Amino acid sequence: QVQLVESGGGLVQAGGSLRLSCAASGGTFSSTNMGWYRRAPGKERELVASISWNGGTTYYAVAMRGRFTISRDNAKNTAYLQMNSLKPEDTAIYYCHAISDGYWGQGTQDTVST
């Protein structure tokens, strides 16, 4: 069974940056497409970004383009989400998702203050 553990969330001021990590264990991370999702207060969960198994293809939701960068290190079984120029509307719980396998992490809270 795959386990995904997110880290790196926290409180940051608007305009600041955060880097989220998602450490995977128990599966074949290097062959799994990965994604970051988020759920803001009172809203549905939405896709933030995704990355193919070899890192060759990435996708970003429109609101994140130019500010967020998804990456992965298959040697470390870890996916990352670098978030820059954060806005209060980026406040949400961020989840790591093994798209190919269907597993989810427990989520990490990111709060952006004004």
mmCIF file of N, CA and C in Angstrom:
data_model
loop_
_atom_site.group_PDB
_atom_site.id
_atom_site.type_symbol
_atom_site.label_atom_id
_atom_site.label_comp_id
_atom_site.label_asym_id
_atom_site.label_seq_id
_atom_site.Cartn_x
_atom_site.Cartn_y
_atom_site.Cartn_z
ATOM 1 N N GLN A 1 0.837 -1.183 0.000
ATOM 2 C CA GLN A 1 0.000 0.000 0.000
ATOM 3 C C GLN A 1 0.883 1.248 0.000
ATOM 4 N N VAL A 2 0.484 2.200 -0.816
ATOM 5 C CA VAL A 2 1.248 3.429 -0.933
ATOM 6 C C VAL A 2 0.893 4.376 0.195
ATOM 7 N N GLN A 3 1.913 4.990 0.789
ATOM 8 C CA GLN A 3 1.706 6.043 1.785
ATOM 9 C C GLN A 3 2.314 7.330 1.266
ATOM 10 N N LEU A 4 1.556 8.407 1.397
ATOM 11 C CA LEU A 4 2.020 9.728 0.982
ATOM 12 C C LEU A 4 1.970 10.656 2.187
ATOM 13 N N VAL A 5 3.080 11.325 2.463
ATOM 14 C CA VAL A 5 3.159 12.212 3.614
ATOM 15 C C VAL A 5 3.612 13.583 3.144
ATOM 16 N N GLU A 6 2.724 14.564 3.314
ATOM 17 C CA GLU A 6 3.044 15.929 2.932
ATOM 18 C C GLU A 6 3.730 16.664 4.069
ATOM 19 N N SER A 7 4.533 17.627 3.725
ATOM 20 C CA SER A 7 5.172 18.498 4.707
ATOM 21 C C SER A 7 5.488 19.832 4.040
ATOM 22 N N GLY A 8 5.809 20.822 4.869
ATOM 23 C CA GLY A 8 6.217 22.115 4.334
ATOM 24 C C GLY A 8 5.156 23.191 4.396
ATOM 25 N N GLY A 9 3.959 22.852 4.825
ATOM 26 C CA GLY A 9 2.911 23.854 4.922
ATOM 27 C C GLY A 9 3.123 24.769 6.108
ATOM 28 N N GLY A 10 2.294 25.803 6.193
ATOM 29 C CA GLY A 10 2.406 26.713 7.310
ATOM 30 C C GLY A 10 1.751 28.049 7.035
ATOM 31 N N LEU A 11 2.155 29.038 7.810
ATOM 32 C CA LEU A 11 1.614 30.389 7.719
ATOM 33 C C LEU A 11 2.646 31.289 7.046
ATOM 34 N N VAL A 12 2.201 32.039 6.048
ATOM 35 C CA VAL A 12 3.093 32.944 5.326
ATOM 36 C C VAL A 12 2.328 34.202 4.973
ATOM 37 N N GLN A 13 3.042 35.308 4.846
ATOM 38 C CA GLN A 13 2.401 36.548 4.438
ATOM 39 C C GLN A 13 2.194 36.573 2.929
ATOM 40 N N ALA A 14 1.231 37.342 2.511
ATOM 41 C CA ALA A 14 0.982 37.504 1.078
ATOM 42 C C ALA A 14 2.261 37.962 0.382
ATOM 43 N N GLY A 15 2.516 37.353 -0.773
ATOM 44 C CA GLY A 15 3.743 37.637 -1.508
ATOM 45 C C GLY A 15 4.883 36.702 -1.174
ATOM 46 N N GLY A 16 4.713 35.925 -0.129
ATOM 47 C CA GLY A 16 5.753 34.996 0.303
ATOM 48 C C GLY A 16 5.726 33.688 -0.459
ATOM 49 N N SER A 17 6.553 32.754 0.001
ATOM 50 C CA SER A 17 6.695 31.464 -0.678
ATOM 51 C C SER A 17 6.626 30.314 0.319
ATOM 52 N N LEU A 18 6.211 29.188 -0.185
ATOM 53 C CA LEU A 18 6.242 27.937 0.562
ATOM 54 C C LEU A 18 6.646 26.832 -0.399
ATOM 55 N N ARG A 19 7.304 25.834 0.141
ATOM 56 C CA ARG A 19 7.642 24.659 -0.656
ATOM 57 C C ARG A 19 7.090 23.431 0.041
ATOM 58 N N LEU A 20 6.178 22.752 -0.631
ATOM 59 C CA LEU A 20 5.589 21.537 -0.106
ATOM 60 C C LEU A 20 6.350 20.323 -0.631
ATOM 61 N N SER A 21 6.442 19.320 0.221
ATOM 62 C CA SER A 21 7.052 18.048 -0.164
ATOM 63 C C SER A 21 6.055 16.931 0.059
ATOM 64 N N CYS A 22 6.137 15.911 -0.753
ATOM 65 C CA CYS A 22 5.291 14.730 -0.626
ATOM 66 C C CYS A 22 6.191 13.509 -0.724
ATOM 67 N N ALA A 23 6.417 12.866 0.409
ATOM 68 C CA ALA A 23 7.270 11.685 0.452
ATOM 69 C C ALA A 23 6.418 10.438 0.294
ATOM 70 N N ALA A 24 6.780 9.592 -0.661
ATOM 71 C CA ALA A 24 6.022 8.383 -0.951
ATOM 72 C C ALA A 24 6.772 7.148 -0.483
ATOM 73 N N SER A 25 6.010 6.166 -0.035
ATOM 74 C CA SER A 25 6.598 4.882 0.349
ATOM 75 C C SER A 25 5.617 3.762 0.056
ATOM 76 N N GLY A 26 6.140 2.571 -0.111
ATOM 77 C CA GLY A 26 5.295 1.401 -0.271
ATOM 78 C C GLY A 26 4.807 1.123 -1.673
ATOM 79 N N GLY A 27 5.264 1.865 -2.647
ATOM 80 C CA GLY A 27 4.809 1.640 -4.013
ATOM 81 C C GLY A 27 5.906 1.914 -5.013
ATOM 82 N N THR A 28 5.518 2.038 -6.266
ATOM 83 C CA THR A 28 6.485 2.318 -7.326
ATOM 84 C C THR A 28 6.336 3.768 -7.744
ATOM 85 N N PHE A 29 6.884 4.651 -6.920
ATOM 86 C CA PHE A 29 6.727 6.093 -7.130
ATOM 87 C C PHE A 29 7.214 6.507 -8.504
ATOM 88 N N SER A 30 8.309 5.937 -8.949
ATOM 89 C CA SER A 30 8.935 6.384 -10.193
ATOM 90 C C SER A 30 8.092 6.105 -11.428
ATOM 91 N N SER A 31 7.040 5.302 -11.298
ATOM 92 C CA SER A 31 6.175 5.011 -12.439
ATOM 93 C C SER A 31 4.788 5.604 -12.273
ATOM 94 N N THR A 32 4.630 6.480 -11.300
ATOM 95 C CA THR A 32 3.319 7.038 -10.950
ATOM 96 C C THR A 32 3.234 8.516 -11.289
ATOM 97 N N ASN A 33 2.176 8.874 -12.010
ATOM 98 C CA ASN A 33 1.891 10.293 -12.208
ATOM 99 C C ASN A 33 1.418 10.881 -10.886
ATOM 100 N N MET A 34 1.876 12.089 -10.563
ATOM 101 C CA MET A 34 1.560 12.692 -9.266
ATOM 102 C C MET A 34 0.853 14.029 -9.455
ATOM 103 N N GLY A 35 0.053 14.382 -8.469
ATOM 104 C CA GLY A 35 -0.645 15.657 -8.524
ATOM 105 C C GLY A 35 -0.730 16.303 -7.159
ATOM 106 N N TRP A 36 -0.890 17.597 -7.166
ATOM 107 C CA TRP A 36 -1.199 18.382 -5.959
ATOM 108 C C TRP A 36 -2.595 18.964 -6.145
ATOM 109 N N TYR A 37 -3.414 18.806 -5.122
ATOM 110 C CA TYR A 37 -4.760 19.342 -5.100
ATOM 111 C C TYR A 37 -4.889 20.237 -3.878
ATOM 112 N N ARG A 38 -5.937 21.021 -3.835
ATOM 113 C CA ARG A 38 -6.187 21.814 -2.647
ATOM 114 C C ARG A 38 -7.683 21.971 -2.429
ATOM 115 N N ARG A 39 -8.035 22.171 -1.161
ATOM 116 C CA ARG A 39 -9.420 22.454 -0.797
ATOM 117 C C ARG A 39 -9.420 23.690 0.070
ATOM 118 N N ALA A 40 -9.972 24.756 -0.477
ATOM 119 C CA ALA A 40 -10.097 26.003 0.268
ATOM 120 C C ALA A 40 -11.363 25.955 1.121
ATOM 121 N N PRO A 41 -11.434 26.762 2.171
ATOM 122 C CA PRO A 41 -12.628 26.770 3.026
ATOM 123 C C PRO A 41 -13.904 27.023 2.231
ATOM 124 N N GLY A 42 -14.857 26.140 2.367
ATOM 125 C CA GLY A 42 -16.132 26.314 1.706
ATOM 126 C C GLY A 42 -16.142 26.004 0.218
ATOM 127 N N LYS A 43 -15.052 25.440 -0.286
ATOM 128 C CA LYS A 43 -14.967 25.156 -1.726
ATOM 129 C C LYS A 43 -14.669 23.678 -1.972
ATOM 130 N N GLU A 44 -14.875 23.271 -3.214
ATOM 131 C CA GLU A 44 -14.563 21.909 -3.609
ATOM 132 C C GLU A 44 -13.051 21.744 -3.785
ATOM 133 N N ARG A 45 -12.609 20.510 -3.667
ATOM 134 C CA ARG A 45 -11.202 20.234 -3.932
ATOM 135 C C ARG A 45 -10.912 20.463 -5.408
ATOM 136 N N GLU A 46 -9.765 21.064 -5.690
ATOM 137 C CA GLU A 46 -9.415 21.369 -7.070
ATOM 138 C C GLU A 46 -7.975 20.959 -7.355
ATOM 139 N N LEU A 47 -7.730 20.671 -8.619
ATOM 140 C CA LEU A 47 -6.374 20.330 -9.051
ATOM 141 C C LEU A 47 -5.525 21.597 -9.111
ATOM 142 N N VAL A 48 -4.345 21.512 -8.520
ATOM 143 C CA VAL A 48 -3.393 22.613 -8.562
ATOM 144 C C VAL A 48 -2.386 22.397 -9.685
ATOM 145 N N ALA A 49 -1.774 21.214 -9.689
ATOM 146 C CA ALA A 49 -0.751 20.906 -10.688
ATOM 147 C C ALA A 49 -0.542 19.396 -10.733
ATOM 148 N N SER A 50 -0.013 18.919 -11.850
ATOM 149 C CA SER A 50 0.302 17.498 -11.966
ATOM 150 C C SER A 50 1.598 17.340 -12.739
ATOM 151 N N ILE A 51 2.188 16.161 -12.562
ATOM 152 C CA ILE A 51 3.460 15.883 -13.227
ATOM 153 C C ILE A 51 3.484 14.409 -13.609
ATOM 154 N N SER A 52 3.998 14.140 -14.803
ATOM 155 C CA SER A 52 4.059 12.764 -15.272
ATOM 156 C C SER A 52 5.131 11.979 -14.518
ATOM 157 N N TRP A 53 5.122 10.667 -14.715
ATOM 158 C CA TRP A 53 5.991 9.779 -13.951
ATOM 159 C C TRP A 53 7.467 10.119 -14.105
ATOM 160 N N ASN A 54 7.858 10.623 -15.279
ATOM 161 C CA ASN A 54 9.270 10.936 -15.502
ATOM 162 C C ASN A 54 9.560 12.433 -15.431
ATOM 163 N N GLY A 55 8.541 13.207 -15.051
ATOM 164 C CA GLY A 55 8.738 14.649 -14.951
ATOM 165 C C GLY A 55 8.695 15.380 -16.269
ATOM 166 N N GLY A 56 8.440 14.661 -17.353
ATOM 167 C CA GLY A 56 8.512 15.276 -18.666
ATOM 168 C C GLY A 56 7.318 16.131 -19.036
ATOM 169 N N THR A 57 6.206 15.899 -18.366
ATOM 170 C CA THR A 57 4.987 16.656 -18.661
ATOM 171 C C THR A 57 4.411 17.200 -17.371
ATOM 172 N N THR A 58 4.095 18.487 -17.383
ATOM 173 C CA THR A 58 3.464 19.110 -16.223
ATOM 174 C C THR A 58 2.210 19.856 -16.666
ATOM 175 N N TYR A 59 1.322 20.031 -15.731
ATOM 176 C CA TYR A 59 0.089 20.775 -15.969
ATOM 177 C C TYR A 59 -0.162 21.670 -14.756
ATOM 178 N N TYR A 60 -0.669 22.871 -15.015
ATOM 179 C CA TYR A 60 -1.013 23.796 -13.946
ATOM 180 C C TYR A 60 -2.411 24.353 -14.179
ATOM 181 N N ALA A 61 -3.145 24.475 -13.105
ATOM 182 C CA ALA A 61 -4.401 25.206 -13.191
ATOM 183 C C ALA A 61 -4.081 26.664 -13.531
ATOM 184 N N VAL A 62 -5.005 27.307 -14.187
ATOM 185 C CA VAL A 62 -4.769 28.649 -14.712
ATOM 186 C C VAL A 62 -4.312 29.614 -13.610
ATOM 187 N N ALA A 63 -4.959 29.552 -12.461
ATOM 188 C CA ALA A 63 -4.665 30.511 -11.376
ATOM 189 C C ALA A 63 -3.265 30.328 -10.800
ATOM 190 N N MET A 64 -2.628 29.186 -11.056
ATOM 191 C CA MET A 64 -1.318 28.893 -10.490
ATOM 192 C C MET A 64 -0.180 29.092 -11.475
ATOM 193 N N ARG A 65 -0.493 29.245 -12.735
ATOM 194 C CA ARG A 65 0.563 29.340 -13.747
ATOM 195 C C ARG A 65 1.414 30.572 -13.528
ATOM 196 N N GLY A 66 2.723 30.342 -13.588
ATOM 197 C CA GLY A 66 3.670 31.432 -13.377
ATOM 198 C C GLY A 66 4.025 31.654 -11.920
ATOM 199 N N ARG A 67 3.281 31.052 -10.997
ATOM 200 C CA ARG A 67 3.557 31.216 -9.574
ATOM 201 C C ARG A 67 3.990 29.906 -8.913
ATOM 202 N N PHE A 68 3.407 28.800 -9.348
ATOM 203 C CA PHE A 68 3.686 27.501 -8.742
ATOM 204 C C PHE A 68 4.515 26.650 -9.692
ATOM 205 N N THR A 69 5.367 25.805 -9.119
ATOM 206 C CA THR A 69 6.163 24.870 -9.900
ATOM 207 C C THR A 69 6.118 23.490 -9.253
ATOM 208 N N ILE A 70 5.698 22.511 -10.029
ATOM 209 C CA ILE A 70 5.686 21.131 -9.551
ATOM 210 C C ILE A 70 6.934 20.423 -10.071
ATOM 211 N N SER A 71 7.494 19.566 -9.241
ATOM 212 C CA SER A 71 8.679 18.817 -9.644
ATOM 213 C C SER A 71 8.712 17.507 -8.866
ATOM 214 N N ARG A 72 9.651 16.663 -9.202
ATOM 215 C CA ARG A 72 9.780 15.390 -8.498
ATOM 216 C C ARG A 72 11.223 14.922 -8.555
ATOM 217 N N ASP A 73 11.563 14.102 -7.576
ATOM 218 C CA ASP A 73 12.871 13.462 -7.523
ATOM 219 C C ASP A 73 12.605 11.982 -7.304
ATOM 220 N N ASN A 74 12.657 11.219 -8.372
ATOM 221 C CA ASN A 74 12.329 9.798 -8.266
ATOM 222 C C ASN A 74 13.343 9.029 -7.416
ATOM 223 N N ALA A 75 14.562 9.517 -7.345
ATOM 224 C CA ALA A 75 15.567 8.856 -6.504
ATOM 225 C C ALA A 75 15.224 8.982 -5.023
ATOM 226 N N LYS A 76 14.472 10.043 -4.681
ATOM 227 C CA LYS A 76 14.080 10.279 -3.287
ATOM 228 C C LYS A 76 12.616 9.943 -3.042
ATOM 229 N N ASN A 77 11.919 9.448 -4.077
ATOM 230 C CA ASN A 77 10.486 9.135 -3.944
ATOM 231 C C ASN A 77 9.706 10.327 -3.401
ATOM 232 N N THR A 78 10.001 11.497 -3.917
ATOM 233 C CA THR A 78 9.397 12.714 -3.390
ATOM 234 C C THR A 78 8.952 13.633 -4.523
ATOM 235 N N ALA A 79 7.772 14.199 -4.328
ATOM 236 C CA ALA A 79 7.259 15.226 -5.222
ATOM 237 C C ALA A 79 7.244 16.553 -4.463
ATOM 238 N N TYR A 80 7.339 17.645 -5.223
ATOM 239 C CA TYR A 80 7.415 18.964 -4.615
ATOM 240 C C TYR A 80 6.432 19.928 -5.273
ATOM 241 N N LEU A 81 6.061 20.945 -4.513
ATOM 242 C CA LEU A 81 5.287 22.046 -5.063
ATOM 243 C C LEU A 81 5.877 23.340 -4.502
ATOM 244 N N GLN A 82 6.548 24.077 -5.362
ATOM 245 C CA GLN A 82 7.082 25.379 -4.987
ATOM 246 C C GLN A 82 6.026 26.429 -5.282
ATOM 247 N N MET A 83 5.652 27.178 -4.262
ATOM 248 C CA MET A 83 4.593 28.170 -4.397
ATOM 249 C C MET A 83 5.168 29.548 -4.096
ATOM 250 N N ASN A 84 5.144 30.415 -5.089
ATOM 251 C CA ASN A 84 5.650 31.771 -4.941
ATOM 252 C C ASN A 84 4.526 32.787 -5.116
ATOM 253 N N SER A 85 4.801 34.013 -4.719
ATOM 254 C CA SER A 85 3.820 35.094 -4.859
ATOM 255 C C SER A 85 2.461 34.678 -4.318
ATOM 256 N N LEU A 86 2.476 34.129 -3.136
ATOM 257 C CA LEU A 86 1.241 33.597 -2.564
ATOM 258 C C LEU A 86 0.246 34.700 -2.251
ATOM 259 N N LYS A 87 -1.027 34.338 -2.409
ATOM 260 C CA LYS A 87 -2.130 35.259 -2.182
ATOM 261 C C LYS A 87 -3.032 34.698 -1.091
ATOM 262 N N PRO A 88 -3.794 35.538 -0.423
ATOM 263 C CA PRO A 88 -4.714 35.019 0.596
ATOM 264 C C PRO A 88 -5.657 33.948 0.051
ATOM 265 N N GLU A 89 -6.045 34.062 -1.207
ATOM 266 C CA GLU A 89 -6.939 33.059 -1.799
ATOM 267 C C GLU A 89 -6.265 31.718 -2.041
ATOM 268 N N ASP A 90 -4.955 31.638 -1.822
ATOM 269 C CA ASP A 90 -4.264 30.350 -1.889
ATOM 270 C C ASP A 90 -4.375 29.572 -0.581
ATOM 271 N N THR A 91 -4.974 30.193 0.427
ATOM 272 C CA THR A 91 -5.167 29.502 1.703
ATOM 273 C C THR A 91 -6.040 28.268 1.496
ATOM 274 N N ALA A 92 -5.523 27.110 1.898
ATOM 275 C CA ALA A 92 -6.233 25.852 1.669
ATOM 276 C C ALA A 92 -5.473 24.713 2.322
ATOM 277 N N ILE A 93 -6.106 23.574 2.347
ATOM 278 C CA ILE A 93 -5.393 22.337 2.673
ATOM 279 C C ILE A 93 -4.895 21.770 1.348
ATOM 280 N N TYR A 94 -3.621 21.477 1.278
ATOM 281 C CA TYR A 94 -3.010 20.964 0.058
ATOM 282 C C TYR A 94 -2.753 19.467 0.219
ATOM 283 N N TYR A 95 -3.165 18.734 -0.803
ATOM 284 C CA TYR A 95 -3.062 17.280 -0.784
ATOM 285 C C TYR A 95 -2.180 16.774 -1.917
ATOM 286 N N CYS A 96 -1.409 15.782 -1.602
ATOM 287 C CA CYS A 96 -0.624 15.074 -2.588
ATOM 288 C C CYS A 96 -1.435 13.864 -3.061
ATOM 289 N N HIS A 97 -1.372 13.558 -4.346
ATOM 290 C CA HIS A 97 -2.188 12.478 -4.909
ATOM 291 C C HIS A 97 -1.379 11.658 -5.911
ATOM 292 N N ALA A 98 -1.360 10.359 -5.683
ATOM 293 C CA ALA A 98 -0.748 9.446 -6.650
ATOM 294 C C ALA A 98 -1.814 9.132 -7.688
ATOM 295 N N ILE A 99 -1.800 9.847 -8.778
ATOM 296 C CA ILE A 99 -2.880 9.791 -9.754
ATOM 297 C C ILE A 99 -3.043 8.391 -10.335
ATOM 298 N N SER A 100 -1.941 7.766 -10.640
ATOM 299 C CA SER A 100 -2.005 6.460 -11.287
ATOM 300 C C SER A 100 -2.550 5.383 -10.356
ATOM 301 N N ASP A 101 -2.328 5.550 -9.049
ATOM 302 C CA ASP A 101 -2.708 4.516 -8.084
ATOM 303 C C ASP A 101 -3.942 4.874 -7.271
ATOM 304 N N GLY A 102 -4.291 6.154 -7.223
ATOM 305 C CA GLY A 102 -5.474 6.565 -6.494
ATOM 306 C C GLY A 102 -5.267 6.885 -5.029
ATOM 307 N N TYR A 103 -4.022 6.961 -4.561
ATOM 308 C CA TYR A 103 -3.781 7.226 -3.140
ATOM 309 C C TYR A 103 -3.661 8.723 -2.876
ATOM 310 N N TRP A 104 -4.044 9.096 -1.630
ATOM 311 C CA TRP A 104 -3.987 10.490 -1.202
ATOM 312 C C TRP A 104 -3.163 10.615 0.072
ATOM 313 N N GLY A 105 -2.510 11.769 0.215
ATOM 314 C CA GLY A 105 -1.883 12.092 1.480
ATOM 315 C C GLY A 105 -2.920 12.661 2.441
ATOM 316 N N GLN A 106 -2.470 12.968 3.657
ATOM 317 C CA GLN A 106 -3.379 13.448 4.686
ATOM 318 C C GLN A 106 -3.646 14.941 4.577
ATOM 319 N N GLY A 107 -2.831 15.631 3.795
ATOM 320 C CA GLY A 107 -3.024 17.061 3.599
ATOM 321 C C GLY A 107 -2.166 17.897 4.525
ATOM 322 N N THR A 108 -1.854 19.097 4.071
ATOM 323 C CA THR A 108 -1.100 20.049 4.884
ATOM 324 C C THR A 108 -1.725 21.430 4.724
ATOM 325 N N GLN A 109 -1.915 22.110 5.831
ATOM 326 C CA GLN A 109 -2.602 23.406 5.827
ATOM 327 C C GLN A 109 -1.623 24.518 5.457
ATOM 328 N N ASP A 110 -2.007 25.302 4.471
ATOM 329 C CA ASP A 110 -1.271 26.492 4.097
ATOM 330 C C ASP A 110 -2.171 27.696 4.303
ATOM 331 N N THR A 111 -1.678 28.675 5.046
ATOM 332 C CA THR A 111 -2.456 29.879 5.316
ATOM 333 C C THR A 111 -1.647 31.094 4.884
ATOM 334 N N VAL A 112 -2.261 31.913 4.045
ATOM 335 C CA VAL A 112 -1.605 33.119 3.548
ATOM 336 C C VAL A 112 -2.315 34.320 4.139
ATOM 337 N N SER A 113 -1.603 35.100 4.910
ATOM 338 C CA SER A 113 -2.199 36.256 5.579
ATOM 339 C C SER A 113 -1.978 37.521 4.763
ATOM 340 N N THR A 114 -2.832 38.501 4.992
ATOM 341 C CA THR A 114 -2.714 39.783 4.281
ATOM 342 C C THR A 114 -1.700 40.674 4.969
#
